[in-house]
Amino acid sequence: MGLKGRVALVTGSTSGIGLAIARALAAEGADILMNGFGEAGEIALLREAIAASFGVRVAYSGADITRPDEIIAMVRQAADDLGGPDILVNNAGVQFVASIAEFPAGQWDRIIATNLSGAFHAMKAAIPGMQTRGWGRIINIVSTHGLVASAEKAAYVAAKHGLMGLTKVAAIELANSGVTCNAICPGWVLTPLVQKQLDDRAAQEGRPLEEITHAMLSEKQPMERFSTPESIGAVAVFLCSEAAATITGAPISVDGGWVAQ
Ligand code: NAD
């Protein structure tokens, strides 16, 4: 229960990696402000399950991470309802796959707003409180695509490289304030975001899902298996620990060897 008394705001925590991070931080005793889209009844069940399993307070903000005003209100809500936030996990993210020539401008704007600008606005709102309290952990969920590129992912790769840069700037600015800022860079993690890419490609190429899954993994990762959302949650917990107090500005790869090549 190393995080008892801390408050964590995890964006995009109604699904996938964000939900696993919220659970992992709650398991260590942190109170949680959840955020993300979804059906109200299902979100209420997720909240209740985390609160009941780990004996922590769990609040929810429906803030749209493409909207700076809603992000500012979300950070204020964390402070008002729970205190903090002491831990900010910028995880909300979206994807769209097409070549640059075919890339819809609206999808470019949506991905940059969600995957990059949203993190900036949340950090701007949360950092002053962390500085005042003399302790904070900012964890940006980047991707291997913050370190290397792939075809047909222009907006995603640009946003994630930008988020890696933002992580480094924050690490330098906050170096002597008790606040660290790091990036987790996952390879393939089987979540709804990746399942959609698998389904789309299987439909496009008319090949069985199993074959497409094998192809997608082996094209990028020497290790032909998915990382789990829970393994990303465990890395987030480590980054919040005292052992990680001097790790800052770092990309932590959890990618089956993707960027080792
Ligand atoms: P997911 O689709 O399962 O979850 C995305 C979450 O973000 C959901 O809770 C969704 O409601 C929320 N969200 C999306 N747009 C939002 C908005 N405008 N406002 C508020 N919430 C919003 O996806 P995931 O695979 O769990 O991805 C989570 C993060 O991990 C993303 O930043 C993604 O880029 C990154 N990532 C994923 C993988 C992977 O293989 N799955 C690999 C590397 C990085």
Short mmCIF file of C-alpha atoms and ligand atoms in Angstrom, two decimals:
data_model
loop_
_atom_site.label_atom_id
_atom_site.label_comp_id
_atom_site.label_asym_id
_atom_site.label_seq_id
_atom_site.Cartn_x
_atom_site.Cartn_y
_atom_site.Cartn_z
CA MET A 1 0.00 0.00 0.00
CA GLY A 2 2.82 2.35 -0.93
CA LEU A 3 0.50 4.96 -2.45
CA LYS A 4 -1.98 5.37 0.42
CA GLY A 5 -2.85 9.05 0.77
CA ARG A 6 -1.94 9.83 -2.85
CA VAL A 7 -4.50 10.81 -5.48
CA ALA A 8 -4.09 9.66 -9.09
CA LEU A 9 -5.83 11.10 -12.13
CA VAL A 10 -5.73 8.64 -15.03
CA THR A 11 -7.09 9.88 -18.34
CA GLY A 12 -8.78 7.35 -20.61
CA SER A 13 -9.21 4.89 -17.74
CA THR A 14 -12.58 3.42 -18.75
CA SER A 15 -10.83 0.87 -21.01
CA GLY A 16 -7.61 -0.96 -21.84
CA ILE A 17 -4.29 0.24 -20.50
CA GLY A 18 -5.74 3.20 -18.55
CA LEU A 19 -8.16 0.96 -16.68
CA ALA A 20 -5.34 -1.45 -15.77
CA ILE A 21 -3.20 1.47 -14.53
CA ALA A 22 -6.10 2.81 -12.43
CA ARG A 23 -6.54 -0.66 -10.90
CA ALA A 24 -2.81 -1.09 -10.24
CA LEU A 25 -2.50 2.32 -8.53
CA ALA A 26 -5.68 1.64 -6.50
CA ALA A 27 -4.22 -1.72 -5.42
CA GLU A 28 -1.36 0.29 -3.90
CA GLY A 29 -3.85 2.45 -1.99
CA ALA A 30 -4.15 5.53 -4.23
CA ASP A 31 -7.52 7.27 -4.58
CA ILE A 32 -8.45 7.51 -8.24
CA LEU A 33 -10.11 10.03 -10.53
CA MET A 34 -11.18 8.02 -13.56
CA ASN A 35 -11.81 9.62 -16.94
CA GLY A 36 -12.89 8.42 -20.36
CA PHE A 37 -15.85 7.72 -22.55
CA GLY A 38 -18.36 4.90 -22.17
CA GLU A 39 -21.83 3.94 -21.10
CA ALA A 40 -22.75 5.55 -17.73
CA GLY A 41 -23.92 2.29 -16.11
CA GLU A 42 -20.77 0.42 -17.12
CA ILE A 43 -18.52 3.23 -15.84
CA ALA A 44 -20.42 3.22 -12.50
CA LEU A 45 -19.79 -0.55 -12.23
CA LEU A 46 -16.05 -0.11 -12.95
CA ARG A 47 -15.82 2.63 -10.30
CA GLU A 48 -17.65 0.55 -7.70
CA ALA A 49 -15.52 -2.52 -8.44
CA ILE A 50 -12.24 -0.63 -7.95
CA ALA A 51 -13.47 1.09 -4.77
CA ALA A 52 -14.75 -2.18 -3.31
CA SER A 53 -11.73 -4.30 -4.29
CA PHE A 54 -9.09 -1.94 -2.92
CA GLY A 55 -10.90 0.19 -0.29
CA VAL A 56 -10.06 3.48 -2.02
CA ARG A 57 -12.15 6.46 -3.13
CA VAL A 58 -12.92 6.51 -6.85
CA ALA A 59 -14.41 9.54 -8.61
CA TYR A 60 -15.11 10.03 -12.31
CA SER A 61 -14.83 12.92 -14.78
CA GLY A 62 -16.35 12.69 -18.24
CA ALA A 63 -13.99 15.43 -19.53
CA ASP A 64 -13.31 15.28 -23.25
CA ILE A 65 -9.49 15.37 -23.51
CA THR A 66 -9.72 17.30 -26.80
CA ARG A 67 -11.19 20.26 -24.81
CA PRO A 68 -8.79 22.35 -22.65
CA ASP A 69 -11.62 23.88 -20.58
CA GLU A 70 -12.89 20.42 -19.63
CA ILE A 71 -9.37 19.25 -18.74
CA ILE A 72 -8.88 22.23 -16.40
CA ALA A 73 -12.25 21.47 -14.76
CA MET A 74 -11.23 17.78 -14.40
CA VAL A 75 -8.00 18.66 -12.55
CA ARG A 76 -10.00 21.05 -10.32
CA GLN A 77 -12.52 18.26 -9.66
CA ALA A 78 -9.70 15.94 -8.54
CA ALA A 79 -8.53 18.60 -6.07
CA ASP A 80 -12.06 19.33 -4.80
CA ASP A 81 -13.34 15.73 -4.54
CA LEU A 82 -10.20 13.82 -3.55
CA GLY A 83 -7.23 16.20 -3.13
CA GLY A 84 -4.15 16.29 -5.35
CA PRO A 85 -3.74 15.12 -7.99
CA ASP A 86 -0.33 13.80 -6.90
CA ILE A 87 -0.08 11.39 -9.82
CA LEU A 88 -1.14 12.32 -13.35
CA VAL A 89 -1.25 9.60 -15.99
CA ASN A 90 -1.83 10.97 -19.49
CA ASN A 91 -3.16 7.86 -21.17
CA ALA A 92 -6.20 8.83 -23.28
CA GLY A 93 -5.34 8.11 -26.88
CA VAL A 94 -6.86 7.44 -30.27
CA GLN A 95 -5.60 6.05 -33.56
CA PHE A 96 -6.39 6.37 -37.26
CA VAL A 97 -4.52 4.55 -40.03
CA ALA A 98 -4.07 5.97 -43.57
CA SER A 99 -1.27 7.26 -45.79
CA ILE A 100 -0.46 10.99 -45.50
CA ALA A 101 -2.03 11.73 -48.89
CA GLU A 102 -5.26 10.03 -47.80
CA PHE A 103 -5.23 11.20 -44.15
CA PRO A 104 -8.42 13.14 -43.28
CA ALA A 105 -7.52 16.55 -41.77
CA GLY A 106 -10.16 16.08 -39.08
CA GLN A 107 -8.50 12.84 -37.90
CA TRP A 108 -5.13 14.62 -37.76
CA ASP A 109 -6.65 17.35 -35.54
CA ARG A 110 -8.44 14.83 -33.31
CA ILE A 111 -5.32 12.71 -32.75
CA ILE A 112 -3.02 15.67 -32.05
CA ALA A 113 -5.61 17.15 -29.66
CA THR A 114 -6.14 13.89 -27.74
CA ASN A 115 -2.70 12.26 -27.77
CA LEU A 116 -0.54 15.40 -27.42
CA SER A 117 -2.31 18.67 -26.54
CA GLY A 118 -4.52 16.97 -23.92
CA ALA A 119 -1.41 15.92 -21.98
CA PHE A 120 -0.01 19.47 -22.16
CA HIS A 121 -3.22 21.00 -20.77
CA ALA A 122 -3.47 18.41 -17.98
CA MET A 123 0.19 18.92 -17.01
CA LYS A 124 -0.18 22.72 -17.04
CA ALA A 125 -3.16 22.43 -14.69
CA ALA A 126 -1.70 19.77 -12.36
CA ILE A 127 1.96 20.83 -12.03
CA PRO A 128 1.52 23.89 -9.76
CA GLY A 129 -0.16 21.77 -7.04
CA MET A 130 2.55 19.11 -7.28
CA GLN A 131 5.26 21.78 -6.96
CA THR A 132 3.55 23.28 -3.90
CA ARG A 133 3.29 19.85 -2.23
CA GLY A 134 6.89 18.97 -3.23
CA TRP A 135 5.93 15.56 -4.67
CA GLY A 136 4.46 14.41 -7.94
CA ARG A 137 4.58 11.76 -10.61
CA ILE A 138 3.64 12.45 -14.22
CA ILE A 139 3.46 9.38 -16.44
CA ASN A 140 2.82 9.83 -20.12
CA ILE A 141 1.66 6.76 -22.00
CA VAL A 142 3.63 7.21 -25.18
CA SER A 143 4.35 4.20 -27.45
CA THR A 144 7.15 2.70 -29.48
CA HIS A 145 5.72 5.22 -31.96
CA GLY A 146 7.17 7.99 -29.77
CA LEU A 147 10.62 6.58 -30.60
CA VAL A 148 10.33 5.11 -34.10
CA ALA A 149 7.82 5.42 -36.95
CA SER A 150 5.54 3.18 -38.97
CA ALA A 151 3.82 3.90 -42.29
CA GLU A 152 0.22 5.14 -42.31
CA LYS A 153 0.29 6.49 -38.74
CA ALA A 154 1.35 10.11 -39.40
CA ALA A 155 -0.76 11.81 -36.74
CA TYR A 156 -0.18 9.13 -34.10
CA VAL A 157 3.60 9.03 -34.63
CA ALA A 158 3.82 12.85 -34.69
CA ALA A 159 1.73 13.17 -31.52
CA LYS A 160 3.67 10.46 -29.66
CA HIS A 161 7.08 11.88 -30.67
CA GLY A 162 5.74 15.25 -29.44
CA LEU A 163 4.61 13.70 -26.17
CA MET A 164 8.07 12.18 -25.68
CA GLY A 165 9.56 15.65 -26.17
CA LEU A 166 7.08 17.19 -23.74
CA THR A 167 8.02 14.50 -21.19
CA LYS A 168 11.70 15.50 -21.42
CA VAL A 169 10.95 19.23 -21.07
CA ALA A 170 8.84 18.62 -17.96
CA ALA A 171 11.56 16.39 -16.47
CA ILE A 172 14.13 19.18 -16.85
CA GLU A 173 11.84 21.94 -15.58
CA LEU A 174 10.75 19.90 -12.53
CA ALA A 175 14.09 18.22 -11.77
CA ASN A 176 14.52 19.70 -8.29
CA SER A 177 10.89 19.95 -7.25
CA GLY A 178 10.18 16.35 -6.15
CA VAL A 179 8.18 15.81 -9.32
CA THR A 180 9.27 13.31 -11.97
CA CYS A 181 7.95 12.95 -15.49
CA ASN A 182 8.46 9.77 -17.50
CA ALA A 183 7.08 7.97 -20.53
CA ILE A 184 6.00 4.37 -20.83
CA CYS A 185 6.46 3.17 -24.41
CA PRO A 186 4.46 0.00 -25.03
CA GLY A 187 4.69 -2.13 -28.16
CA TRP A 188 1.60 -4.19 -28.97
CA VAL A 189 -0.89 -4.49 -26.10
CA LEU A 190 -4.16 -6.29 -26.85
CA THR A 191 -6.83 -3.64 -26.06
CA PRO A 192 -9.91 -2.38 -27.97
CA LEU A 193 -7.63 0.14 -29.78
CA VAL A 194 -5.47 -2.67 -31.23
CA GLN A 195 -8.36 -5.12 -31.70
CA LYS A 196 -9.93 -2.58 -34.08
CA GLN A 197 -6.70 -2.43 -36.14
CA LEU A 198 -6.61 -6.25 -36.29
CA ASP A 199 -10.29 -6.49 -37.31
CA ASP A 200 -9.94 -3.73 -39.96
CA ARG A 201 -6.87 -5.36 -41.50
CA ALA A 202 -8.43 -8.85 -41.47
CA ALA A 203 -11.49 -7.43 -43.29
CA GLN A 204 -9.35 -5.42 -45.74
CA GLU A 205 -7.03 -8.31 -46.63
CA GLY A 206 -9.69 -11.04 -46.36
CA ARG A 207 -7.40 -13.16 -44.15
CA PRO A 208 -8.23 -14.94 -40.87
CA LEU A 209 -7.78 -12.91 -37.67
CA GLU A 210 -5.21 -15.41 -36.33
CA GLU A 211 -2.98 -14.94 -39.40
CA ILE A 212 -3.27 -11.13 -39.21
CA THR A 213 -2.44 -11.17 -35.48
CA HIS A 214 0.70 -13.24 -36.15
CA ALA A 215 1.68 -10.92 -39.03
CA MET A 216 1.15 -7.72 -37.02
CA LEU A 217 3.22 -8.96 -34.08
CA SER A 218 6.08 -10.43 -36.14
CA GLU A 219 6.36 -7.38 -38.43
CA LYS A 220 7.36 -5.23 -35.43
CA GLN A 221 8.35 -7.25 -32.38
CA PRO A 222 11.08 -9.91 -32.15
CA MET A 223 8.96 -11.30 -29.28
CA GLU A 224 5.77 -12.60 -30.87
CA ARG A 225 3.41 -11.94 -27.97
CA PHE A 226 1.35 -9.06 -26.65
CA SER A 227 2.29 -7.15 -23.53
CA THR A 228 -0.62 -7.03 -21.07
CA PRO A 229 -2.37 -3.92 -19.74
CA GLU A 230 -1.50 -5.25 -16.25
CA SER A 231 2.24 -5.18 -17.05
CA ILE A 232 1.92 -1.50 -17.99
CA GLY A 233 0.07 -0.89 -14.71
CA ALA A 234 2.94 -2.51 -12.80
CA VAL A 235 5.48 -0.20 -14.50
CA ALA A 236 3.34 2.81 -13.57
CA VAL A 237 3.33 1.68 -9.93
CA PHE A 238 7.12 1.33 -10.03
CA LEU A 239 7.50 4.86 -11.45
CA CYS A 240 5.47 6.15 -8.47
CA SER A 241 7.72 4.38 -5.95
CA GLU A 242 10.63 5.86 -3.98
CA ALA A 243 12.99 3.53 -5.90
CA ALA A 244 12.14 5.52 -9.05
CA ALA A 245 12.69 8.96 -7.46
CA THR A 246 15.63 9.79 -9.75
CA ILE A 247 14.20 8.30 -12.94
CA THR A 248 12.95 11.26 -14.96
CA GLY A 249 12.65 12.19 -18.62
CA ALA A 250 13.00 8.52 -19.54
CA PRO A 251 11.21 6.39 -22.10
CA ILE A 252 10.51 3.02 -20.45
CA SER A 253 10.02 0.47 -23.23
CA VAL A 254 7.64 -2.47 -22.69
CA ASP A 255 7.70 -3.67 -26.27
CA GLY A 256 8.98 -7.24 -26.81
CA GLY A 257 12.21 -5.85 -28.32
CA TRP A 258 10.51 -3.61 -30.96
CA VAL A 259 12.94 -0.65 -30.64
CA ALA A 260 16.00 -2.83 -29.91
CA GLN A 261 16.32 -3.57 -33.63
P1 NAD B 1 -8.43 1.98 -25.58
O1 NAD B 1 -9.13 2.37 -26.82
O2 NAD B 1 -8.71 0.65 -24.95
O3 NAD B 1 -8.65 3.10 -24.45
C1 NAD B 1 -8.58 4.47 -24.75
C2 NAD B 1 -9.18 5.25 -23.59
O4 NAD B 1 -9.11 6.65 -23.93
C3 NAD B 1 -10.67 4.94 -23.38
O5 NAD B 1 -10.95 4.99 -22.00
C4 NAD B 1 -11.37 6.09 -24.10
O6 NAD B 1 -12.68 6.37 -23.59
C5 NAD B 1 -10.40 7.22 -23.79
N1 NAD B 1 -10.53 8.37 -24.68
C6 NAD B 1 -10.39 8.41 -26.03
N2 NAD B 1 -10.61 9.66 -26.48
C7 NAD B 1 -10.88 10.42 -25.39
C8 NAD B 1 -11.19 11.79 -25.19
N3 NAD B 1 -11.27 12.65 -26.21
N4 NAD B 1 -11.45 12.20 -23.94
C9 NAD B 1 -11.39 11.34 -22.89
N5 NAD B 1 -11.09 10.06 -23.00
C10 NAD B 1 -10.84 9.59 -24.25
O7 NAD B 1 -6.88 2.14 -25.92
P2 NAD B 1 -5.53 1.58 -25.24
O8 NAD B 1 -4.93 0.62 -26.19
O9 NAD B 1 -5.77 1.18 -23.84
O10 NAD B 1 -4.63 2.90 -25.31
C11 NAD B 1 -4.33 3.68 -24.18
C12 NAD B 1 -3.07 4.48 -24.47
O11 NAD B 1 -1.98 3.58 -24.69
C13 NAD B 1 -3.16 5.36 -25.71
O12 NAD B 1 -2.52 6.60 -25.48
C14 NAD B 1 -2.39 4.56 -26.75
O13 NAD B 1 -1.85 5.38 -27.74
C15 NAD B 1 -1.32 3.94 -25.88
N6 NAD B 1 -0.71 2.76 -26.47
C16 NAD B 1 -1.43 1.63 -26.73
C17 NAD B 1 -0.79 0.54 -27.29
C18 NAD B 1 -1.51 -0.74 -27.58
O14 NAD B 1 -0.92 -1.62 -28.21
N7 NAD B 1 -2.76 -0.90 -27.18
C19 NAD B 1 0.58 0.59 -27.58
C20 NAD B 1 1.28 1.75 -27.30
C21 NAD B 1 0.63 2.83 -26.74
#
